[in-house]
mmCIF file of C-alpha atoms and ligand atoms in Angstrom:
data_model
loop_
_atom_site.group_PDB
_atom_site.id
_atom_site.type_symbol
_atom_site.label_atom_id
_atom_site.label_comp_id
_atom_site.label_asym_id
_atom_site.label_seq_id
_atom_site.Cartn_x
_atom_site.Cartn_y
_atom_site.Cartn_z
ATOM 1 C CA MET A 1 43.979 123.569 162.297
ATOM 2 C CA THR A 2 44.717 121.514 159.208
ATOM 3 C CA THR A 3 47.703 119.890 157.517
ATOM 4 C CA LEU A 4 47.477 118.634 153.935
ATOM 5 C CA PHE A 5 49.584 116.078 152.089
ATOM 6 C CA ILE A 6 49.704 115.696 148.305
ATOM 7 C CA SER A 7 52.027 113.968 145.824
ATOM 8 C CA ASP A 8 52.307 112.722 142.265
ATOM 9 C CA LEU A 9 50.616 115.617 140.494
ATOM 10 C CA HIS A 10 53.120 115.150 137.661
ATOM 11 C CA LEU A 11 52.613 118.767 136.571
ATOM 12 C CA GLU A 12 53.542 119.308 132.924
ATOM 13 C CA GLU A 13 52.682 121.657 130.071
ATOM 14 C CA SER A 14 50.608 119.016 128.263
ATOM 15 C CA ARG A 15 48.213 118.723 131.231
ATOM 16 C CA PRO A 16 46.956 122.269 131.906
ATOM 17 C CA ASP A 17 43.889 120.673 133.545
ATOM 18 C CA ILE A 18 46.074 119.343 136.375
ATOM 19 C CA THR A 19 47.833 122.683 136.796
ATOM 20 C CA GLY A 20 44.432 124.408 136.910
ATOM 21 C CA ALA A 21 43.152 121.902 139.466
ATOM 22 C CA PHE A 22 46.247 122.501 141.599
ATOM 23 C CA LEU A 23 45.844 126.292 141.493
ATOM 24 C CA ASP A 24 42.161 125.944 142.471
ATOM 25 C CA PHE A 25 43.002 123.412 145.169
ATOM 26 C CA VAL A 26 45.556 125.567 146.977
ATOM 27 C CA LYS A 27 43.349 128.644 146.772
ATOM 28 C CA ALA A 28 40.363 126.787 148.203
ATOM 29 C CA ARG A 29 42.088 124.577 150.792
ATOM 30 C CA ALA A 30 45.685 125.508 151.540
ATOM 31 C CA MET A 31 45.447 129.182 152.548
ATOM 32 C CA GLY A 32 46.114 129.956 156.197
ATOM 33 C CA ILE A 33 46.389 126.314 157.306
ATOM 34 C CA ASP A 34 49.253 124.814 159.319
ATOM 35 C CA ALA A 35 51.178 123.092 156.534
ATOM 36 C CA LEU A 36 51.125 121.712 153.005
ATOM 37 C CA TYR A 37 53.401 118.729 152.361
ATOM 38 C CA ILE A 38 54.223 117.868 148.734
ATOM 39 C CA LEU A 39 55.781 114.402 148.758
ATOM 40 C CA GLY A 40 57.414 114.149 145.353
ATOM 41 C CA ASP A 41 56.674 113.883 141.663
ATOM 42 C CA PHE A 42 55.056 117.284 141.953
ATOM 43 C CA PHE A 43 56.508 117.943 138.508
ATOM 44 C CA GLU A 44 56.704 115.358 135.742
ATOM 45 C CA ALA A 45 60.270 116.373 134.973
ATOM 46 C CA TRP A 46 62.935 118.667 136.415
ATOM 47 C CA ILE A 47 66.300 119.413 134.844
ATOM 48 C CA GLY A 48 67.477 122.275 137.054
ATOM 49 C CA ASP A 49 66.181 125.388 138.796
ATOM 50 C CA ASP A 50 67.576 127.534 135.976
ATOM 51 C CA GLU A 51 64.920 126.455 133.462
ATOM 52 C CA HIS A 52 62.220 128.984 134.546
ATOM 53 C CA THR A 53 59.331 127.753 132.402
ATOM 54 C CA PRO A 54 55.996 129.629 132.626
ATOM 55 C CA LEU A 55 54.500 126.543 134.340
ATOM 56 C CA GLN A 56 57.245 126.496 136.979
ATOM 57 C CA GLU A 57 56.873 130.229 137.604
ATOM 58 C CA THR A 58 53.065 130.103 137.827
ATOM 59 C CA VAL A 59 53.272 127.310 140.378
ATOM 60 C CA ALA A 60 56.000 129.078 142.384
ATOM 61 C CA ALA A 61 53.909 132.268 142.463
ATOM 62 C CA ALA A 62 50.821 130.358 143.657
ATOM 63 C CA LEU A 63 52.825 128.609 146.364
ATOM 64 C CA SER A 64 54.422 131.812 147.585
ATOM 65 C CA GLU A 65 50.898 133.203 148.068
ATOM 66 C CA VAL A 66 50.072 130.114 150.101
ATOM 67 C CA LYS A 67 53.221 130.691 152.141
ATOM 68 C CA ALA A 68 52.323 134.385 152.600
ATOM 69 C CA SER A 69 48.943 133.315 154.015
ATOM 70 C CA GLY A 70 50.816 131.645 156.884
ATOM 71 C CA THR A 71 50.939 128.050 155.619
ATOM 72 C CA ALA A 72 54.276 126.238 155.896
ATOM 73 C CA ILE A 73 55.169 124.421 152.662
ATOM 74 C CA TYR A 74 57.408 121.358 152.447
ATOM 75 C CA PHE A 75 58.780 119.658 149.336
ATOM 76 C CA MET A 76 60.168 116.158 149.128
ATOM 77 C CA HIS A 77 61.851 114.916 145.971
ATOM 78 C CA GLY A 78 60.232 112.249 143.829
ATOM 79 C CA ASN A 79 61.876 110.117 141.180
ATOM 80 C CA ARG A 80 60.812 112.647 138.527
ATOM 81 C CA ASP A 81 61.724 115.927 140.182
ATOM 82 C CA PHE A 82 64.713 114.987 142.356
ATOM 83 C CA LEU A 83 66.743 117.845 140.880
ATOM 84 C CA ILE A 84 64.526 120.544 142.424
ATOM 85 C CA GLY A 85 66.952 122.698 144.395
ATOM 86 C CA GLU A 86 67.085 125.402 147.035
ATOM 87 C CA ASP A 87 66.656 128.156 144.468
ATOM 88 C CA TYR A 88 63.239 126.948 143.310
ATOM 89 C CA CYS A 89 62.228 126.171 146.888
ATOM 90 C CA ASN A 90 63.011 129.763 147.828
ATOM 91 C CA ARG A 91 60.933 131.058 144.919
ATOM 92 C CA ALA A 92 58.023 128.855 146.012
ATOM 93 C CA GLY A 93 58.396 129.573 149.735
ATOM 94 C CA ALA A 94 58.996 125.885 150.404
ATOM 95 C CA VAL A 95 61.400 123.985 152.631
ATOM 96 C CA LEU A 96 63.083 120.907 151.159
ATOM 97 C CA LEU A 97 62.640 117.751 153.252
ATOM 98 C CA ASP A 98 64.911 114.706 153.166
ATOM 99 C CA ASP A 99 63.461 111.403 152.005
ATOM 100 C CA PRO A 100 62.741 109.853 154.489
ATOM 101 C CA SER A 101 61.794 112.351 157.201
ATOM 102 C CA VAL A 102 59.977 111.886 160.493
ATOM 103 C CA VAL A 103 57.588 114.718 161.372
ATOM 104 C CA GLU A 104 55.196 115.172 164.244
ATOM 105 C CA ILE A 105 51.684 116.202 163.240
ATOM 106 C CA TYR A 106 49.231 117.007 166.058
ATOM 107 C CA GLY A 107 51.021 114.684 168.470
ATOM 108 C CA THR A 108 51.542 111.716 166.128
ATOM 109 C CA SER A 109 54.849 110.869 164.447
ATOM 110 C CA TYR A 110 54.786 110.103 160.733
ATOM 111 C CA LEU A 111 57.503 108.743 158.501
ATOM 112 C CA LEU A 112 57.238 110.641 155.211
ATOM 113 C CA MET A 113 58.705 109.199 152.026
ATOM 114 C CA HIS A 114 58.189 109.565 148.317
ATOM 115 C CA GLY A 115 57.889 105.781 148.114
ATOM 116 C CA ASP A 116 60.177 104.733 145.288
ATOM 117 C CA SER A 117 62.851 103.542 147.729
ATOM 118 C CA LEU A 118 60.293 101.057 149.135
ATOM 119 C CA CYS A 119 59.979 99.263 145.794
ATOM 120 C CA THR A 120 63.012 97.070 146.427
ATOM 121 C CA ALA A 121 61.787 94.207 144.199
ATOM 122 C CA ASP A 122 62.666 96.426 141.249
ATOM 123 C CA VAL A 123 66.408 95.875 141.556
ATOM 124 C CA GLU A 124 67.172 97.510 138.236
ATOM 125 C CA TYR A 125 65.328 100.675 139.257
ATOM 126 C CA GLN A 126 67.085 100.817 142.651
ATOM 127 C CA LYS A 127 70.466 100.769 140.904
ATOM 128 C CA PHE A 128 69.337 103.554 138.598
ATOM 129 C CA ARG A 129 68.031 105.503 141.604
ATOM 130 C CA ALA A 130 71.352 105.217 143.425
ATOM 131 C CA ASN A 131 73.160 106.634 140.383
ATOM 132 C CA MET A 132 70.697 109.499 139.961
ATOM 133 C CA ARG A 133 70.918 110.465 143.636
ATOM 134 C CA ASN A 134 74.706 110.604 143.642
ATOM 135 C CA PRO A 135 75.537 114.255 144.503
ATOM 136 C CA GLN A 136 78.623 114.266 142.272
ATOM 137 C CA TRP A 137 76.639 113.050 139.276
ATOM 138 C CA GLN A 138 73.981 115.669 139.993
ATOM 139 C CA GLN A 139 76.564 118.470 140.203
ATOM 140 C CA MET A 140 78.086 117.381 136.918
ATOM 141 C CA MET A 141 74.651 117.139 135.319
ATOM 142 C CA LEU A 142 73.533 120.577 136.488
ATOM 143 C CA GLN A 143 76.619 122.201 134.986
ATOM 144 C CA ARG A 144 75.743 121.016 131.501
ATOM 145 C CA PRO A 145 73.911 123.347 129.098
ATOM 146 C CA LEU A 146 70.122 123.421 129.494
ATOM 147 C CA GLU A 147 69.594 121.998 125.996
ATOM 148 C CA ASP A 148 71.768 118.946 126.769
ATOM 149 C CA ARG A 149 69.796 118.320 129.941
ATOM 150 C CA LYS A 150 66.454 118.564 128.098
ATOM 151 C CA GLN A 151 67.671 116.006 125.612
ATOM 152 C CA MET A 152 68.889 113.650 128.366
ATOM 153 C CA ALA A 153 65.631 113.971 130.293
ATOM 154 C CA ARG A 154 63.662 112.987 127.187
ATOM 155 C CA GLN A 155 65.855 109.926 126.680
ATOM 156 C CA LEU A 156 65.631 108.862 130.330
ATOM 157 C CA ARG A 157 61.861 109.125 130.178
ATOM 158 C CA GLU A 158 61.638 106.945 127.088
ATOM 159 C CA ILE A 159 63.927 104.327 128.629
ATOM 160 C CA SER A 160 61.940 104.322 131.882
ATOM 161 C CA MET A 161 58.610 103.954 130.042
ATOM 162 C CA ALA A 162 59.924 101.100 127.925
ATOM 163 C CA LYS A 163 61.330 99.291 130.971
ATOM 164 C CA ASN A 164 58.202 99.699 133.110
ATOM 165 C CA GLN A 165 55.969 98.267 130.392
ATOM 166 C CA GLY A 166 57.378 94.784 130.833
ATOM 167 C CA LYS A 167 57.288 94.821 134.634
ATOM 168 C CA GLU A 168 54.836 92.928 136.789
ATOM 169 C CA GLU A 169 52.426 94.899 138.954
ATOM 170 C CA SER A 170 53.875 93.464 142.177
ATOM 171 C CA ILE A 171 57.379 94.631 141.255
ATOM 172 C CA MET A 172 56.122 98.176 140.800
ATOM 173 C CA ASP A 173 54.531 98.227 144.272
ATOM 174 C CA VAL A 174 56.236 98.573 147.653
ATOM 175 C CA THR A 175 57.896 95.577 149.280
ATOM 176 C CA PRO A 176 55.926 94.865 152.506
ATOM 177 C CA GLU A 177 59.073 93.858 154.454
ATOM 178 C CA GLU A 178 60.774 97.098 153.455
ATOM 179 C CA VAL A 179 57.845 99.105 154.864
ATOM 180 C CA VAL A 180 58.210 97.316 158.216
ATOM 181 C CA ARG A 181 61.983 97.741 158.137
ATOM 182 C CA GLU A 182 61.700 101.519 157.604
ATOM 183 C CA LEU A 183 59.057 101.937 160.310
ATOM 184 C CA GLU A 184 61.226 99.982 162.754
ATOM 185 C CA ALA A 185 64.429 101.792 161.760
ATOM 186 C CA HIS A 186 62.717 105.080 162.649
ATOM 187 C CA GLY A 187 60.691 103.756 165.583
ATOM 188 C CA VAL A 188 57.363 105.062 164.275
ATOM 189 C CA GLN A 189 53.934 103.485 163.627
ATOM 190 C CA ASN A 190 52.685 105.675 160.795
ATOM 191 C CA MET A 191 53.957 106.176 157.271
ATOM 192 C CA ILE A 192 52.733 108.426 154.455
ATOM 193 C CA HIS A 193 54.054 108.049 150.915
ATOM 194 C CA GLY A 194 53.091 108.399 147.257
ATOM 195 C CA HIS A 195 54.758 107.153 144.073
ATOM 196 C CA THR A 196 52.805 103.929 143.451
ATOM 197 C CA HIS A 197 49.581 105.666 142.383
ATOM 198 C CA ARG A 198 47.643 103.207 144.552
ATOM 199 C CA PRO A 199 45.877 105.429 147.095
ATOM 200 C CA ALA A 200 44.863 103.378 150.121
ATOM 201 C CA GLU A 201 45.297 102.866 153.851
ATOM 202 C CA HIS A 202 47.018 99.690 154.961
ATOM 203 C CA ASP A 203 47.090 98.274 158.488
ATOM 204 C CA LEU A 204 50.129 96.238 159.445
ATOM 205 C CA MET A 205 52.377 95.362 162.371
ATOM 206 C CA ALA A 206 55.688 97.072 163.107
ATOM 207 C CA ASN A 207 57.725 97.496 166.286
ATOM 208 C CA GLY A 208 55.471 94.795 167.760
ATOM 209 C CA ALA A 209 52.377 96.997 167.533
ATOM 210 C CA PRO A 210 49.678 98.003 165.042
ATOM 211 C CA ALA A 211 50.952 100.344 162.357
ATOM 212 C CA ARG A 212 49.487 102.136 159.383
ATOM 213 C CA ARG A 213 50.694 103.023 155.881
ATOM 214 C CA ILE A 214 48.804 105.706 154.009
ATOM 215 C CA VAL A 215 49.383 105.930 150.249
ATOM 216 C CA LEU A 216 48.605 109.240 148.537
ATOM 217 C CA GLY A 217 46.940 109.272 145.127
ATOM 218 C CA ASP A 218 48.189 110.659 141.835
ATOM 219 C CA TRP A 219 46.332 113.459 140.025
ATOM 220 C CA HIS A 220 45.953 111.759 136.671
ATOM 221 C CA GLU A 221 42.158 111.539 136.973
ATOM 222 C CA ASN A 222 41.360 112.776 140.475
ATOM 223 C CA VAL A 223 42.517 115.440 142.891
ATOM 224 C CA TRP A 224 43.755 113.376 145.853
ATOM 225 C CA TRP A 225 44.941 114.618 149.218
ATOM 226 C CA LEU A 226 45.324 113.545 152.825
ATOM 227 C CA GLU A 227 43.815 115.841 155.412
ATOM 228 C CA ALA A 228 45.049 115.804 159.015
ATOM 229 C CA GLU A 229 43.417 117.641 161.899
ATOM 230 C CA PRO A 230 43.988 117.443 165.660
ATOM 231 C CA ASP A 231 42.218 114.641 167.550
ATOM 232 C CA GLN A 232 41.145 112.620 164.530
ATOM 233 C CA LYS A 233 42.658 110.142 162.090
ATOM 234 C CA PRO A 234 43.901 111.704 158.846
ATOM 235 C CA ILE A 235 41.450 111.216 155.960
ATOM 236 C CA LEU A 236 42.243 110.485 152.312
ATOM 237 C CA LYS A 237 39.991 112.624 150.122
ATOM 238 C CA LYS A 238 39.409 113.083 146.401
ATOM 239 C CA TYR A 239 37.250 114.682 143.758
ATOM 240 C CA PRO A 240 37.289 114.214 139.978
ATOM 241 C CA LEU A 241 39.757 116.355 138.107
HETATM 242 MN MN1 MN B 1 57.302 108.590 141.803
#
Protein backbone atom coordinates (compact mmCIF):
# COMPACT_ATOMS: atom_id res chain seq x y z
CA MET A 1 0.00 0.00 0.00
CA THR A 2 1.50 3.29 -1.12
CA THR A 3 0.40 6.87 -1.68
CA LEU A 4 2.60 9.32 -3.59
CA PHE A 5 2.64 13.11 -3.58
CA ILE A 6 4.32 15.27 -6.24
CA SER A 7 4.14 18.93 -7.26
CA ASP A 8 5.91 21.65 -9.21
CA LEU A 9 6.95 19.61 -12.24
CA HIS A 10 6.30 22.71 -14.36
CA LEU A 11 5.80 20.53 -17.45
CA GLU A 12 6.40 22.45 -20.67
CA GLU A 13 7.44 21.78 -24.26
CA SER A 14 10.92 23.25 -23.73
CA ARG A 15 11.72 20.66 -21.04
CA PRO A 16 11.11 17.25 -22.66
CA ASP A 17 13.52 15.79 -20.07
CA ILE A 18 11.02 16.55 -17.29
CA THR A 19 8.13 15.10 -19.28
CA GLY A 20 10.21 11.97 -19.95
CA ALA A 21 11.11 11.69 -16.26
CA PHE A 22 7.44 12.01 -15.34
CA LEU A 23 6.37 9.29 -17.80
CA ASP A 24 9.10 6.97 -16.45
CA PHE A 25 8.21 7.84 -12.86
CA VAL A 26 4.53 6.96 -13.12
CA LYS A 27 5.25 3.76 -15.02
CA ALA A 28 7.79 2.62 -12.43
CA ARG A 29 6.11 3.82 -9.22
CA ALA A 30 2.48 4.87 -9.62
CA MET A 31 0.85 1.79 -11.17
CA GLY A 32 -1.56 -0.12 -8.95
CA ILE A 33 -0.88 1.94 -5.81
CA ASP A 34 -3.51 3.58 -3.61
CA ALA A 35 -3.24 7.17 -4.83
CA LEU A 36 -1.16 9.77 -6.64
CA TYR A 37 -1.61 13.36 -5.46
CA ILE A 38 -0.40 16.16 -7.76
CA LEU A 39 -0.36 19.34 -5.69
CA GLY A 40 -0.14 22.08 -8.29
CA ASP A 41 2.15 23.62 -10.86
CA PHE A 42 2.06 20.30 -12.65
CA PHE A 43 2.09 22.34 -15.84
CA GLU A 44 4.10 25.52 -16.32
CA ALA A 45 1.13 27.22 -17.93
CA TRP A 46 -2.55 26.50 -18.57
CA ILE A 47 -4.91 28.66 -20.59
CA GLY A 48 -7.91 26.34 -20.85
CA ASP A 49 -8.79 22.68 -21.38
CA ASP A 50 -9.53 23.40 -25.04
CA GLU A 51 -5.87 23.84 -26.00
CA HIS A 52 -5.08 20.10 -26.51
CA THR A 53 -1.33 20.33 -27.06
CA PRO A 54 0.59 17.08 -27.74
CA LEU A 55 2.26 17.47 -24.31
CA GLN A 56 -1.11 17.78 -22.55
CA GLU A 57 -2.49 14.77 -24.42
CA THR A 58 0.58 12.59 -23.77
CA VAL A 59 0.38 13.34 -20.06
CA ALA A 60 -3.39 12.73 -19.94
CA ALA A 61 -2.93 9.38 -21.71
CA ALA A 62 -0.18 8.34 -19.26
CA LEU A 63 -2.32 9.33 -16.28
CA SER A 64 -5.37 7.50 -17.56
CA GLU A 65 -3.22 4.34 -17.72
CA VAL A 66 -2.24 4.96 -14.11
CA LYS A 67 -5.92 5.36 -13.25
CA ALA A 68 -6.79 2.16 -15.16
CA SER A 69 -4.22 0.29 -13.05
CA GLY A 70 -6.35 1.07 -9.99
CA THR A 71 -4.54 4.16 -8.67
CA ALA A 72 -6.70 7.12 -7.65
CA ILE A 73 -5.35 10.41 -9.05
CA TYR A 74 -5.93 13.82 -7.49
CA PHE A 75 -5.07 17.24 -8.92
CA MET A 76 -4.78 20.46 -6.98
CA HIS A 77 -4.33 23.77 -8.77
CA GLY A 78 -1.07 25.68 -8.54
CA ASN A 79 -0.47 29.31 -9.36
CA ARG A 80 0.58 28.30 -12.89
CA ASP A 81 -2.13 25.82 -13.82
CA PHE A 82 -5.15 27.09 -11.87
CA LEU A 83 -7.27 27.04 -15.03
CA ILE A 84 -7.14 23.23 -15.35
CA GLY A 85 -10.80 22.21 -15.47
CA GLU A 86 -13.07 19.20 -15.19
CA ASP A 87 -12.66 18.35 -18.87
CA TYR A 88 -8.91 17.79 -18.63
CA CYS A 89 -9.32 16.01 -15.30
CA ASN A 90 -11.73 13.60 -16.95
CA ARG A 91 -9.27 12.96 -19.79
CA ALA A 92 -6.52 12.27 -17.25
CA GLY A 93 -8.70 10.20 -14.90
CA ALA A 94 -8.07 12.68 -12.10
CA VAL A 95 -10.28 14.23 -9.44
CA LEU A 96 -9.85 17.95 -8.77
CA LEU A 97 -9.19 18.80 -5.11
CA ASP A 98 -9.85 22.16 -3.47
CA ASP A 99 -6.91 24.11 -2.09
CA PRO A 100 -6.79 23.54 0.87
CA SER A 101 -8.13 20.02 1.44
CA VAL A 102 -7.88 17.72 4.43
CA VAL A 103 -7.38 14.05 3.54
CA GLU A 104 -6.83 11.01 5.69
CA ILE A 105 -3.91 8.82 4.63
CA TYR A 106 -3.42 5.54 6.52
CA GLY A 107 -5.04 6.93 9.65
CA THR A 108 -3.33 10.34 9.71
CA SER A 109 -4.99 13.59 8.63
CA TYR A 110 -3.05 15.86 6.29
CA LEU A 111 -3.80 19.39 5.18
CA LEU A 112 -2.90 19.56 1.48
CA MET A 113 -2.18 22.89 -0.18
CA HIS A 114 -0.31 24.15 -3.19
CA GLY A 115 1.47 26.61 -0.90
CA ASP A 116 1.21 29.97 -2.62
CA SER A 117 -1.58 31.10 -0.27
CA LEU A 118 0.86 30.63 2.65
CA CYS A 119 3.23 33.27 1.28
CA THR A 120 1.31 36.15 2.85
CA ALA A 121 4.36 38.45 3.11
CA ASP A 122 4.06 38.89 -0.65
CA VAL A 123 1.08 41.22 -0.45
CA GLU A 124 1.25 42.16 -4.11
CA TYR A 125 1.12 38.51 -5.16
CA GLN A 126 -1.83 37.76 -2.84
CA LYS A 127 -3.83 40.55 -4.49
CA PHE A 128 -2.98 39.16 -7.91
CA ARG A 129 -3.94 35.67 -6.73
CA ALA A 130 -7.33 36.85 -5.50
CA ASN A 131 -8.05 38.40 -8.91
CA MET A 132 -6.94 35.30 -10.81
CA ARG A 133 -9.06 33.00 -8.65
CA ASN A 134 -12.22 35.04 -9.12
CA PRO A 135 -14.66 32.65 -10.88
CA GLN A 136 -16.24 35.46 -12.91
CA TRP A 137 -12.86 36.61 -14.21
CA GLN A 138 -11.99 33.01 -15.06
CA GLN A 139 -15.26 32.49 -16.96
CA MET A 140 -14.68 35.66 -18.92
CA MET A 141 -11.09 34.66 -19.64
CA LEU A 142 -11.98 31.17 -20.82
CA GLN A 143 -14.49 32.55 -23.32
CA ARG A 144 -11.82 34.53 -25.13
CA PRO A 145 -10.18 33.10 -28.27
CA LEU A 146 -7.27 30.72 -27.62
CA GLU A 147 -4.79 33.07 -29.33
CA ASP A 148 -5.75 35.96 -27.01
CA ARG A 149 -5.25 33.73 -23.99
CA LYS A 150 -1.82 32.57 -25.21
CA GLN A 151 -0.77 36.17 -25.59
CA MET A 152 -2.06 37.11 -22.12
CA ALA A 153 -0.34 34.12 -20.51
CA ARG A 154 2.98 35.17 -22.05
CA GLN A 155 2.57 38.70 -20.71
CA LEU A 156 1.59 37.52 -17.22
CA ARG A 157 4.64 35.29 -17.12
CA GLU A 158 6.98 38.12 -18.06
CA ILE A 159 5.44 40.41 -15.45
CA SER A 160 5.67 37.72 -12.76
CA MET A 161 9.33 36.98 -13.59
CA ALA A 162 10.25 40.66 -13.52
CA LYS A 163 8.48 41.19 -10.18
CA ASN A 164 9.97 38.11 -8.49
CA GLN A 165 13.51 39.12 -9.42
CA GLY A 166 13.49 42.04 -7.00
CA LYS A 167 11.92 40.12 -4.12
CA GLU A 168 13.72 38.96 -1.01
CA GLU A 169 14.02 35.24 -0.37
CA SER A 170 11.99 35.46 2.86
CA ILE A 171 9.07 37.10 1.05
CA MET A 172 8.95 34.24 -1.44
CA ASP A 173 8.74 31.63 1.34
CA VAL A 174 5.76 30.72 3.53
CA THR A 175 4.84 32.88 6.51
CA PRO A 176 5.34 30.68 9.63
CA GLU A 177 2.31 32.19 11.43
CA GLU A 178 0.12 31.46 8.42
CA VAL A 179 1.15 27.79 8.52
CA VAL A 180 0.09 27.57 12.18
CA ARG A 181 -3.13 29.45 11.46
CA GLU A 182 -4.11 27.02 8.67
CA LEU A 183 -3.26 23.94 10.74
CA GLU A 184 -5.35 25.29 13.63
CA ALA A 185 -8.23 26.37 11.38
CA HIS A 186 -8.46 22.77 10.14
CA GLY A 187 -7.56 21.10 13.43
CA VAL A 188 -4.77 18.98 11.94
CA GLN A 189 -1.08 18.41 12.81
CA ASN A 190 0.32 17.61 9.38
CA MET A 191 0.61 19.70 6.24
CA ILE A 192 1.96 18.86 2.78
CA HIS A 193 2.54 21.57 0.19
CA GLY A 194 4.77 22.57 -2.73
CA HIS A 195 5.24 25.88 -4.53
CA THR A 196 8.34 27.24 -2.74
CA HIS A 197 10.78 24.77 -4.34
CA ARG A 198 12.37 24.27 -0.91
CA PRO A 199 11.88 20.56 -0.21
CA ALA A 200 12.19 19.90 3.51
CA GLU A 201 10.43 18.68 6.64
CA HIS A 202 9.75 21.24 9.34
CA ASP A 203 8.71 20.52 12.92
CA LEU A 204 6.59 23.13 14.64
CA MET A 205 3.83 23.57 17.20
CA ALA A 206 0.15 23.94 16.33
CA ASN A 207 -3.05 23.27 18.27
CA GLY A 208 -0.81 23.09 21.35
CA ALA A 209 0.99 19.98 20.09
CA PRO A 210 3.88 18.99 17.83
CA ALA A 211 3.10 19.44 14.15
CA ARG A 212 4.90 18.86 10.89
CA ARG A 213 5.07 20.64 7.53
CA ILE A 214 6.41 18.68 4.59
CA VAL A 215 7.46 20.68 1.52
CA LEU A 216 7.57 18.85 -1.82
CA GLY A 217 10.39 19.54 -4.27
CA ASP A 218 10.25 20.91 -7.80
CA TRP A 219 11.48 18.86 -10.77
CA HIS A 220 13.88 21.41 -12.21
CA GLU A 221 16.94 19.27 -11.45
CA ASN A 222 15.62 16.30 -9.48
CA VAL A 223 12.62 14.00 -9.46
CA TRP A 224 11.12 14.65 -6.01
CA TRP A 225 8.23 12.86 -4.36
CA LEU A 226 6.78 12.05 -0.96
CA GLU A 227 6.03 8.41 -0.30
CA ALA A 228 3.49 7.39 2.34
CA GLU A 229 2.89 3.84 3.54
CA PRO A 230 0.88 2.48 6.47
CA ASP A 231 2.58 2.44 9.89
CA GLN A 232 5.53 4.64 8.99
CA LYS A 233 6.28 8.34 8.55
CA PRO A 234 6.06 9.56 4.95
CA ILE A 235 9.49 9.90 3.31
CA LEU A 236 10.69 12.60 0.92
CA LYS A 237 12.66 10.96 -1.89
CA LYS A 238 14.56 12.12 -4.96
CA TYR A 239 16.85 11.11 -7.77
CA PRO A 240 18.62 13.28 -10.36
CA LEU A 241 16.59 14.14 -13.41
MN1 LIG B 1 3.59 27.45 -7.44
